[in-house]
Short mmCIF file of C-alpha atoms in Angstrom, two decimals:
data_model
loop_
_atom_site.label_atom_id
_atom_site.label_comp_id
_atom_site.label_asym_id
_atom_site.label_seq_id
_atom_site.Cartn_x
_atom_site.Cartn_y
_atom_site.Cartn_z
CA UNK A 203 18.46 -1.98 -6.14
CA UNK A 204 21.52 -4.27 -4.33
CA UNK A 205 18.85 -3.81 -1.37
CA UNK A 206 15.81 -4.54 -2.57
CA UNK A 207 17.59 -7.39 -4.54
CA UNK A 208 20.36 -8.31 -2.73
CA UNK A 209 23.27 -10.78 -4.80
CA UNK A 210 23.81 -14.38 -5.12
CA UNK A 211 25.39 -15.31 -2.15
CA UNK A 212 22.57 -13.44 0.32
CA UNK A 213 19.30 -12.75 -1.87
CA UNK A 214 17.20 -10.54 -0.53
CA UNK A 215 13.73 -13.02 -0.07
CA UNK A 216 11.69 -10.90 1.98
CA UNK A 217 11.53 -8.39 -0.95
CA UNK A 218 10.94 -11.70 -3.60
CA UNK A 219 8.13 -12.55 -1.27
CA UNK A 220 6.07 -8.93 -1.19
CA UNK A 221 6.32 -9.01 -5.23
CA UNK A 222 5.51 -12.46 -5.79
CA UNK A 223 2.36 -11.64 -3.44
CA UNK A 224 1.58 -8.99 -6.15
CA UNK A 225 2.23 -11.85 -9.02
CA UNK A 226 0.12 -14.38 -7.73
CA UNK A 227 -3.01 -11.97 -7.32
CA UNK A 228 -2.54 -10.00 -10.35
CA UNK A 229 -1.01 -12.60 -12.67
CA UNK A 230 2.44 -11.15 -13.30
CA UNK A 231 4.95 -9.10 -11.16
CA UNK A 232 5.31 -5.31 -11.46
CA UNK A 233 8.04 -3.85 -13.98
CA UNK A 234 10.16 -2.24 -11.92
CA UNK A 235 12.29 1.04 -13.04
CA UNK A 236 15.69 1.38 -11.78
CA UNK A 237 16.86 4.47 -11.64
CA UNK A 238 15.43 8.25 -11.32
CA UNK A 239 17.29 11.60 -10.08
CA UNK A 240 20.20 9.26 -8.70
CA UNK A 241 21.17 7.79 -11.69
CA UNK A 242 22.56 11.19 -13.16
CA UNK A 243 25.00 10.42 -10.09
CA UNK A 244 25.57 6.69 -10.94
CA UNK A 245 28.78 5.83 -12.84
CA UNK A 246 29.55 2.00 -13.94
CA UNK A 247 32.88 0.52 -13.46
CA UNK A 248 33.53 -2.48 -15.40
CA UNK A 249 36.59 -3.05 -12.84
CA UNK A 250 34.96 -2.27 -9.37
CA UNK A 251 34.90 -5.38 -7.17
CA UNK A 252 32.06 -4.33 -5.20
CA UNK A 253 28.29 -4.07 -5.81
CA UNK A 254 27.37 -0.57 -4.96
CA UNK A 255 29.62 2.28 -3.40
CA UNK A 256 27.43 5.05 -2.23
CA UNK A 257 28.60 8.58 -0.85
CA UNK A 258 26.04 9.76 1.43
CA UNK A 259 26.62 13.76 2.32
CA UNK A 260 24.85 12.86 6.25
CA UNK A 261 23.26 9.53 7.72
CA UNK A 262 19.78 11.90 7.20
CA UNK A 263 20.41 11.75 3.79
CA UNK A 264 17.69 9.92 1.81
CA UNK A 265 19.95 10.08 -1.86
CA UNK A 266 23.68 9.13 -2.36
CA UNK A 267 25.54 12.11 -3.65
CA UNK A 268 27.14 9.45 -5.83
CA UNK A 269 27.47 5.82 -6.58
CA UNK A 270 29.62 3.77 -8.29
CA UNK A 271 28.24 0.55 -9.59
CA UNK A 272 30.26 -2.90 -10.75
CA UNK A 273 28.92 -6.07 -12.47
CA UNK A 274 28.27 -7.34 -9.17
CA UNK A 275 25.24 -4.69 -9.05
CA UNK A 276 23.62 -6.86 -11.31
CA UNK A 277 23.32 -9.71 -8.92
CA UNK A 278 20.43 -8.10 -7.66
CA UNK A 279 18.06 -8.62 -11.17
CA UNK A 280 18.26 -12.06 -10.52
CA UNK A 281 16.36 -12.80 -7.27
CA UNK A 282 13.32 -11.17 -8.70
CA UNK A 283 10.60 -13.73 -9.15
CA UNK A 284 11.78 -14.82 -12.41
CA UNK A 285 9.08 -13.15 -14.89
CA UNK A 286 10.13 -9.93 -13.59
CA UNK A 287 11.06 -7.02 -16.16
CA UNK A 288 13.04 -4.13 -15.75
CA UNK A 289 13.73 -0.83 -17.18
CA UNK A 290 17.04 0.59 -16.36
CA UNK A 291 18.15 4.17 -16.11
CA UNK A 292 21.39 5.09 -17.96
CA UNK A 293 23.37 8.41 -17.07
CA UNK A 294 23.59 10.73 -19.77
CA UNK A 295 26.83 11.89 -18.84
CA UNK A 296 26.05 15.73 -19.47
CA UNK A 297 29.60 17.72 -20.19
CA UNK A 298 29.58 18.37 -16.21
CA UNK A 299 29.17 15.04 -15.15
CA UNK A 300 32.07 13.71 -18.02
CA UNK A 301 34.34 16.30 -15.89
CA UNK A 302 33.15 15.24 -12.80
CA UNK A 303 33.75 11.34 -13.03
CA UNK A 304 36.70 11.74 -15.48
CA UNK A 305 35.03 9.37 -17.62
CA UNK A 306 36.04 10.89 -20.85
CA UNK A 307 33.30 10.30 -23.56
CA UNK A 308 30.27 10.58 -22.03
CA UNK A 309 28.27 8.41 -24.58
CA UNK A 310 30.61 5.76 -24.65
CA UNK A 311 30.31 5.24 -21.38
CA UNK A 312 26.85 5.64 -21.59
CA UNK A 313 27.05 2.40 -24.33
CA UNK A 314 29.35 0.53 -21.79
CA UNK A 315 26.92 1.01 -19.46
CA UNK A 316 24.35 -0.11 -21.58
CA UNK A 317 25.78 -3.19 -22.97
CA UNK A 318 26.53 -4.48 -19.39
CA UNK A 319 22.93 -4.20 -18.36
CA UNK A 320 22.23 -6.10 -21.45
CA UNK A 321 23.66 -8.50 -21.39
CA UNK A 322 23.36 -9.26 -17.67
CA UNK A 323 19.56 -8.75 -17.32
CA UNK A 324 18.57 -10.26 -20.89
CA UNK A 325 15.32 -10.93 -21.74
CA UNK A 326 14.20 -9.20 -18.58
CA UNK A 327 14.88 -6.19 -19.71
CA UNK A 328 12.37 -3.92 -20.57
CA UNK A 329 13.68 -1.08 -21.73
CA UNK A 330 16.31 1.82 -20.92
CA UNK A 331 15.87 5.08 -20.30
CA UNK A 332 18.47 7.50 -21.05
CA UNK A 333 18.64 10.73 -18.57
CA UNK A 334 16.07 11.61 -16.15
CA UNK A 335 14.19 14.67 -16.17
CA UNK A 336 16.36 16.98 -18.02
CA UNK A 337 16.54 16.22 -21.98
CA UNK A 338 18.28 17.36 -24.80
CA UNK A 339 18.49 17.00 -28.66
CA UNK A 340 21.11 14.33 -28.21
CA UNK A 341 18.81 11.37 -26.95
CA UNK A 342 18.13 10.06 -30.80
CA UNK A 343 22.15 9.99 -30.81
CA UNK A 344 22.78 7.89 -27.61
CA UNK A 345 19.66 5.95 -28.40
CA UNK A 346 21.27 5.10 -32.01
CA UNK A 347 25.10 4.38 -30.25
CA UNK A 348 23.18 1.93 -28.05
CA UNK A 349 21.16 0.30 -30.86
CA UNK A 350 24.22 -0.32 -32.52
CA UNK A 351 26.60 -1.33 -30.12
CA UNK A 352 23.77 -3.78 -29.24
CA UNK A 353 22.33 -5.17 -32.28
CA UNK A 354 24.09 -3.40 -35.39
CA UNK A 355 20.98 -1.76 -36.07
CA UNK A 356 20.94 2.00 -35.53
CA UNK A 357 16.92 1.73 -34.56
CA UNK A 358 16.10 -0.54 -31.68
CA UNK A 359 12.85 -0.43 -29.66
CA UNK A 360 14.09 -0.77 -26.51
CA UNK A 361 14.16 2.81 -24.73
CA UNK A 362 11.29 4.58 -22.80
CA UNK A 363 11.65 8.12 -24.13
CA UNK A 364 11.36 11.44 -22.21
CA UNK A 365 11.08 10.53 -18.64
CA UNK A 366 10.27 14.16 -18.59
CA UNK A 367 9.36 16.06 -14.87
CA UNK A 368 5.48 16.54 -14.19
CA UNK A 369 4.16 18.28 -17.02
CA UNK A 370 2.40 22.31 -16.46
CA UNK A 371 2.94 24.03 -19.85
CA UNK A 372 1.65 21.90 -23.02
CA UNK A 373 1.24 24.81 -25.22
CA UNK A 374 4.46 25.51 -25.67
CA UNK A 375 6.64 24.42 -28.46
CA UNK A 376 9.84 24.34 -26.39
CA UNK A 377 7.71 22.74 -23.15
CA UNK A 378 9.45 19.29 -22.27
CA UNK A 379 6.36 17.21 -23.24
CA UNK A 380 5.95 14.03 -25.21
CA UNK A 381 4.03 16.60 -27.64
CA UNK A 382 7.63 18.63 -28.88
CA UNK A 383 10.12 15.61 -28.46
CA UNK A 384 8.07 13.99 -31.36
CA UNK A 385 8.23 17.24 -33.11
CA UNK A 386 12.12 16.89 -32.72
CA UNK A 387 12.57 12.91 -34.01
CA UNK A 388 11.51 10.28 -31.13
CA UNK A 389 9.80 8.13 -32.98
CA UNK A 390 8.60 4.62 -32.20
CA UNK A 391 10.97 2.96 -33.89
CA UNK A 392 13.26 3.77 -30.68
CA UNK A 393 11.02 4.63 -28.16
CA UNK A 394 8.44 1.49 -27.18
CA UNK A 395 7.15 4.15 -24.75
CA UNK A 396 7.39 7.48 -23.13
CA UNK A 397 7.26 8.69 -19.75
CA UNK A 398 6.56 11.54 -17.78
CA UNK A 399 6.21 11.90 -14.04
CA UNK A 400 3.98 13.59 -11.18
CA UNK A 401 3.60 14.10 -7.47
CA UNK A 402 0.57 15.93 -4.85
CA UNK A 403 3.05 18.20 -3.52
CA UNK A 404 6.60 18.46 -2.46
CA UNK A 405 8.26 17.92 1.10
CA UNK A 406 11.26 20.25 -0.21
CA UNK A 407 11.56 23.43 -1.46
CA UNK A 408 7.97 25.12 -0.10
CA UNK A 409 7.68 28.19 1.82
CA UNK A 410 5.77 28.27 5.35
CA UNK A 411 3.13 25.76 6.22
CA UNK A 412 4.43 22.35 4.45
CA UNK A 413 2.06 19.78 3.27
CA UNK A 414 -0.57 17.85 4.90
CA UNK A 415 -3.07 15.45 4.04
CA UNK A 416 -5.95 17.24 3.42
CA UNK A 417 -3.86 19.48 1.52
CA UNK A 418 -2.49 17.23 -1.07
CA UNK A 419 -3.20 13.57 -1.54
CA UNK A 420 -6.81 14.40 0.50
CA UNK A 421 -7.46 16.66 -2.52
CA UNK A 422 -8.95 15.37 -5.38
CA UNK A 423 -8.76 18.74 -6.94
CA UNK A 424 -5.24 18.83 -6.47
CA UNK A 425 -5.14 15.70 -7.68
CA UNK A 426 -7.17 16.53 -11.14
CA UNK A 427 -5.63 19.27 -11.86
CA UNK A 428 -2.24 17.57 -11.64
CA UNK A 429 -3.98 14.76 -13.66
CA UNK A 430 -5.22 16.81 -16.35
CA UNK A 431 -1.61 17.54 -18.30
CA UNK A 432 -1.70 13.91 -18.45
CA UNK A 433 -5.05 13.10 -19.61
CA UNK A 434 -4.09 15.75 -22.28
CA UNK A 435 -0.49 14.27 -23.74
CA UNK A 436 -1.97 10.33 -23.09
CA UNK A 437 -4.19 11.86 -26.28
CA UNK A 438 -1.70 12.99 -28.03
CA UNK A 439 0.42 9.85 -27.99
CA UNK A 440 -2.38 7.52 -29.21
CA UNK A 441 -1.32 8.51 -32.95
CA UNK A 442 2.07 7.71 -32.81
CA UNK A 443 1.68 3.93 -31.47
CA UNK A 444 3.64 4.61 -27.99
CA UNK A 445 2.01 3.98 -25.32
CA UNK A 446 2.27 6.92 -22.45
CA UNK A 447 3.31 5.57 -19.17
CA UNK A 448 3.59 7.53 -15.59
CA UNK A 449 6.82 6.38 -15.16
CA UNK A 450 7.81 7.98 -11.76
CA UNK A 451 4.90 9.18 -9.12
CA UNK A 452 3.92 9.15 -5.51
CA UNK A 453 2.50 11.10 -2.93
CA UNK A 454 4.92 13.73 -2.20
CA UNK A 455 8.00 14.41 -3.87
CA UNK A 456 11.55 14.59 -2.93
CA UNK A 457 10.68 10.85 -1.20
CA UNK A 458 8.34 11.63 0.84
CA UNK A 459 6.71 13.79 3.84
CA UNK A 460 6.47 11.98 7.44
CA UNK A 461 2.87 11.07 8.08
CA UNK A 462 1.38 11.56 4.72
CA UNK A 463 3.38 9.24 3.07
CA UNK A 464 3.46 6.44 5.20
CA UNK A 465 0.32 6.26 6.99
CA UNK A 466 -3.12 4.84 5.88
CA UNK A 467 -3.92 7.77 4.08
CA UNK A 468 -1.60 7.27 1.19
CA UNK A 469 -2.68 3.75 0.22
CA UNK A 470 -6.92 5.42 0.57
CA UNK A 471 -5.19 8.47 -2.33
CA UNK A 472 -3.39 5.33 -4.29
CA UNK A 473 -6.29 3.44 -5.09
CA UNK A 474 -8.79 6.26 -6.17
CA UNK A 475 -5.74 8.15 -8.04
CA UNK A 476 -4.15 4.49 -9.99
CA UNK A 477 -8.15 3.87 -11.06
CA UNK A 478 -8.73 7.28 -12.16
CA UNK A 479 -5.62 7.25 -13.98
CA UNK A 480 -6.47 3.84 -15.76
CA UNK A 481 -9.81 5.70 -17.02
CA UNK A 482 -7.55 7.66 -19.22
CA UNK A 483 -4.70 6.90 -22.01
CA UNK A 484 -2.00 5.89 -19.44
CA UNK A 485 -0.82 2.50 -19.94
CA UNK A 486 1.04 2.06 -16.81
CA UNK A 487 1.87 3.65 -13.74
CA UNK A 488 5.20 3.30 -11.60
CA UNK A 489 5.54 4.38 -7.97
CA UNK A 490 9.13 5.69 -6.59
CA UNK A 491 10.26 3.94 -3.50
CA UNK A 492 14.01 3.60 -2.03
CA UNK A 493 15.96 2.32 1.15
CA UNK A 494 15.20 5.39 3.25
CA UNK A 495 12.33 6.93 1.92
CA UNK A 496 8.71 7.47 3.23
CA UNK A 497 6.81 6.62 0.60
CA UNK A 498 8.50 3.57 -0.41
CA UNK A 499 5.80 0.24 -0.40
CA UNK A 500 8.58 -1.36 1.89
CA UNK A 501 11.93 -1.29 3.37
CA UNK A 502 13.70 -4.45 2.09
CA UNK A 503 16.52 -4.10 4.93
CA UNK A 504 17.22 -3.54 8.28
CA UNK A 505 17.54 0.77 8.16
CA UNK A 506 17.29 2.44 11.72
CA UNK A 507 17.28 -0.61 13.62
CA UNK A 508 14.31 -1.59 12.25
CA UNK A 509 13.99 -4.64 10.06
CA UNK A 510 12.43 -5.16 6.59
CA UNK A 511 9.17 -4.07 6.73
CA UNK A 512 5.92 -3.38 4.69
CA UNK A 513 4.70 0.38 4.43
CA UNK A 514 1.03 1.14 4.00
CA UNK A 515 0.71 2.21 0.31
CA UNK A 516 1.93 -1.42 -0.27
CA UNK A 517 -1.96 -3.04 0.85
CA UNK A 518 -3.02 -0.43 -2.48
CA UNK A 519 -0.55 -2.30 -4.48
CA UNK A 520 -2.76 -5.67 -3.19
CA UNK A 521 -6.41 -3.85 -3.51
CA UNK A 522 -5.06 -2.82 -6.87
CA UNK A 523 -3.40 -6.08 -8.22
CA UNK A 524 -7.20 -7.72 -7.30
CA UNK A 525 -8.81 -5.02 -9.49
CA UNK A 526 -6.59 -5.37 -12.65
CA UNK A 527 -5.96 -9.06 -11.88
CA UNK A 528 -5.74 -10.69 -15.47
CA UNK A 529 -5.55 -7.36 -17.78
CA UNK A 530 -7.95 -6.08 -20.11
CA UNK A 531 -9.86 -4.30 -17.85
CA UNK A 532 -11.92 -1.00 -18.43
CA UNK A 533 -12.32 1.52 -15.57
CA UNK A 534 -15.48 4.32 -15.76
CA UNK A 535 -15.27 6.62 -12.77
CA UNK A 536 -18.58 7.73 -12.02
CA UNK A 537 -19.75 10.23 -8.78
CA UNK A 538 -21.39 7.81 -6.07
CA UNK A 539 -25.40 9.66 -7.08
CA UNK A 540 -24.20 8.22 -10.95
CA UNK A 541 -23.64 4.73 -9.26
CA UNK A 542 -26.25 4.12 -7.26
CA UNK A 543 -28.87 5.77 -10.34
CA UNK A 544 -27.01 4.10 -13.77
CA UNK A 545 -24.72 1.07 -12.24
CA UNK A 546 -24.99 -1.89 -14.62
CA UNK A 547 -24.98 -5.29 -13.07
CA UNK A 548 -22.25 -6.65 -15.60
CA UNK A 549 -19.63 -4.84 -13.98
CA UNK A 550 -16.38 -7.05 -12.30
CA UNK A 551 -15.87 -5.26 -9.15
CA UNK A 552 -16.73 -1.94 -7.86
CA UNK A 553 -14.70 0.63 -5.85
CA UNK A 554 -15.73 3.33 -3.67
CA UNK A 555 -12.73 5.50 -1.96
CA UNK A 556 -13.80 8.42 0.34
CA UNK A 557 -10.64 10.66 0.48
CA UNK A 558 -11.85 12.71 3.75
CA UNK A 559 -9.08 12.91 7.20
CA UNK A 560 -10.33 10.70 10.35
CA UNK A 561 -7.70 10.58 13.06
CA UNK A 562 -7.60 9.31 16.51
CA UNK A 563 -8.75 12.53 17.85
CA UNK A 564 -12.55 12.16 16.54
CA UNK A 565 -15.30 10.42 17.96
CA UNK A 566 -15.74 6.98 16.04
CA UNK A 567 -19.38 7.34 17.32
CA UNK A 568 -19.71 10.03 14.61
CA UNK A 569 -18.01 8.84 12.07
CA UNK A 570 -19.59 9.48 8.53
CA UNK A 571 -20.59 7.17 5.82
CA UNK A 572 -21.51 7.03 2.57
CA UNK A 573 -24.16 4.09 1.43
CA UNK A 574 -23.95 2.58 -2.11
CA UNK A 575 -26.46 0.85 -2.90
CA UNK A 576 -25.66 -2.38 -5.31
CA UNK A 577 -28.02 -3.74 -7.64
CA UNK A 578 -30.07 -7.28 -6.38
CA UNK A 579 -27.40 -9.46 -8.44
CA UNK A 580 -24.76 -8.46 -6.36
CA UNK A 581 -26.43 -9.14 -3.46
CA UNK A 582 -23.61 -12.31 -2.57
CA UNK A 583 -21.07 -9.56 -3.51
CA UNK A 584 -17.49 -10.14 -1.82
CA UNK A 585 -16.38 -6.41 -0.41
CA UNK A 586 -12.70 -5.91 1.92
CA UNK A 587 -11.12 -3.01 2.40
CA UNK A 588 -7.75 -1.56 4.28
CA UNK A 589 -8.39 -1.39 7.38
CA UNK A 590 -7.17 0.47 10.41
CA UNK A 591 -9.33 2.55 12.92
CA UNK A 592 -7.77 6.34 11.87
CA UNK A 593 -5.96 7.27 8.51
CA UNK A 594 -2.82 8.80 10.13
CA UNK A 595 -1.54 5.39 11.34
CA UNK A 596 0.79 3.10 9.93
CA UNK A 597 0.39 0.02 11.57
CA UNK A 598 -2.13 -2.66 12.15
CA UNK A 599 -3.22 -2.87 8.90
CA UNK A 600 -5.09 -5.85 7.32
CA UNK A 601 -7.05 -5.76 3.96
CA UNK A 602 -9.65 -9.11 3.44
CA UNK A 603 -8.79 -10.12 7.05
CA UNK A 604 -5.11 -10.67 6.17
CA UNK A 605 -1.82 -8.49 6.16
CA UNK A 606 1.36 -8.75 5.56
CA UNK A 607 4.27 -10.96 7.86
CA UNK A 608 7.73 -9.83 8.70
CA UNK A 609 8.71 -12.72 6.38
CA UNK A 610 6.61 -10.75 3.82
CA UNK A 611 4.60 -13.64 3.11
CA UNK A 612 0.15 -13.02 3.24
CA UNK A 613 -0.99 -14.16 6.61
CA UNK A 614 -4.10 -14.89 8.19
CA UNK A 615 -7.03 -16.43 6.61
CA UNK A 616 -9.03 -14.37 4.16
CA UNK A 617 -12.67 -12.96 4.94
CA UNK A 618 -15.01 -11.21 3.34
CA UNK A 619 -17.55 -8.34 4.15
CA UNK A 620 -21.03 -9.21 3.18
CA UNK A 621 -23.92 -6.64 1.94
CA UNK A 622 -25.34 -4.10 4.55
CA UNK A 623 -28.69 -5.11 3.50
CA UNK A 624 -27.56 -4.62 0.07
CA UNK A 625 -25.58 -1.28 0.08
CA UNK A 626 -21.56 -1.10 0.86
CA UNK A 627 -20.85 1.44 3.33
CA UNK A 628 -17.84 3.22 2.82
CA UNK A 629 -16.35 5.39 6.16
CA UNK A 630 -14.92 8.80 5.99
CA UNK A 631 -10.77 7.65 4.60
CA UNK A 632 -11.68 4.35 3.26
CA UNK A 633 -11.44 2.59 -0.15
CA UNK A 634 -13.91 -0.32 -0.31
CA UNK A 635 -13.76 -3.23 -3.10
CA UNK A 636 -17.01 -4.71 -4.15
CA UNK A 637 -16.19 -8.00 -6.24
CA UNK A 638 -19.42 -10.28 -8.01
#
């Protein structure tokens, strides 16, 4: 976060820039979740002059083995555009990690923690969320120490439960699922929403071939069946009046895989997996990004000698912000023989994505496409699309005629496709955007 954010005296602007990009097309900035598998490692030092202290095991490494956070750490909320809202991760201080720090009582530092962030971030805080990925019966305790540290009160809605690992086993009564930690107490009189996260693979901990494109985000089975566990506990949630939020997801896990995550491809996946997702009961979706990793939208410092920079899945943050631009909208995902048979001319905007590889080594000559045909009152329709000649590239990107500059401002004037006498073509590896 001090890099994406920087403090008061040097504020990071090229990363206020790419999110107020996102603002101004979709109507209000992204809620961004600090925290994840690295704030387990995190202690806060009410003391500690500096911002951030980080102990990286290699210069490889992608995660700190630890950090060690001051009030100066919460510089970096502030230079945000200004609606910006935040949900912070807290460490749960486990028995190991009280030993480990030598921070004594593990939920009072928890509410010190807490009560900093508070009162620091203020009304642009969203929520907390207490532990990632590895629950336990104590969360209604910490959550209650917070609420009344806080307010006085020992219920306060301000915590986005579980924050549980990708879900496989919902039948289970001692599965971490939404499903069971109701069973066990989180109610919404704490929780304002829950979380649980997924990924199309992992770039750790595989045996032999690792992943590729075609493989994982190139899937759509893969993707579904990953889907699915969600689809199932976004159903069960609708009763209890908290809404069920992806709160950590992105192409491959353990941040990233080298061309897969940061190429082309992964912004084509983005789009057709965020719209199938808003189909279902899945009120928001969060994508994990850091400093160093490769699937991060963009690099908000200079890392490697290279400066701040946008990554590709960044131009599916724009498609998608001109989708859901405004709120209230209602996806239906049809097959394209549906659409061109049943589509209705009231729709907003239609999307087509083709999730099929096309690299540098194929002959453009025989590339394939797929024609949707639009009905006659779309026939002044506006369509753009990401656009680079092969999906395994990273650069050269533009999406409406425009990209992204290294100031991270929009540059370039926008322009629009028009109607290939009244169908949208869309290429093997491209998402198109049809808007009336």
């Amino acid at each position: 976060m001090a890099d994406y954010g920087g403090n008061d005296r040097y504020p990071n602007t090229f990363s206020n820039k790419v999110i107020q990009n996102l603002e101004d097309i979709a109507g209000k900035p992204p809620i961004f979740r600090v925290g994840g598998s690295t704030q387990h490692s995190a202690v806060y030092y009410p003391d500690q002059v500096e911002a951030i202290i980080e102990q990286f095991d290699s210069i490889s490494s992608s995660q700190p083995r630890h950090s060690y956070i001051g009030p100066a750490f919460m510089q970096s909320f502030q230079n945000f555009p200004e609606s910006t809202k935040f949900i912070f991760g807290l460490n749960f201080y486990n028995p190991e990690n009280e030993t480990l720090f030598d921070v004594g009582d593990g939920i009072l530092q928890c509410v010190v923690e807490a009560n900093a962030v508070y009162n620091a971030i203020g009304e642009n805080l969203y929520g907390f969320e207490i532990g990632n990925e590895d629950y336990v019966d104590q969360w209604n305790e910490y959550a209650i120490a917070i609420s009344q540290n806080l307010t006085g009160k020992d219920s306060l809605a301000i915590f986005q439960g579980c924050v549980f690992e990708a879900p496989r086993n919902v039948w289970s009564s001692t599965a971490w699922n939404f499903e069971n930690a109701e069973g066990d107490g989180m109610r919404s009189n704490k929780a304002k929403s829950v979380a649980d996260h997924e990924y199309m693979g992992a770039a750790c901990d595989y045996t032999g071939v690792g992943p590729t494109i075609e493989t994982t985000i190139f899937d759509r089975m893969n993707m579904l069946k990953r889907v699915w566990y969600h689809d199932y506990l976004g159903n069960v949630t609708k009763d209890s009046g908290i809404p069920y939020i992806l709160g950590e997801t992105n192409s491959i896990s353990c941040q990233g895989a080298k061309r897969i995550s940061d190429v082309l491809a992964a912004a084509v996946w983005a789009v057709d997996y965020v719209l199938y997702l808003s189909s279902l009961r899945v009120d928001r979706v969060h994508f994990h990004m850091g400093t160093r990793y490769p699937y991060a939208s963009w690099i908000p410092v200079t890392f490697n000698d290279t400066a701040p920079e946008i990554k590709p899945i960044y131009y599916a943050a724009l498609f998608n912000a001109h989708i859901f631009s405004g709120g209230e909208k209602q996806t239906e995902v049809w097959s394209t023989e549906q659409a061109s048979e049943h589509m209705p001319c009231e729709l907003e905007s239609i999307v087509a994505a083709r999730l099929t590889m096309w690299n540098s080594t194929f002959d453009e000559a025989k590339r394939p496409y797929t024609s949707l045909e639009l009905p006659s009152s779309w026939r002044n329709a506006k369509v753009s699309r990401p656009t680079n000649p092969v999906v395994g590239i990273a650069n050269n990107i533009t999406m409406a005629g425009q990209s992204v500059n290294s100031d991270g401002g929009i540059a370039g004037e926008k322009t629009y496709e028009s109607l290939d006498n009244g169908r949208v073509l869309v290429g093997a590896g491209e998402a198109v955007i049809a808007q009336h």
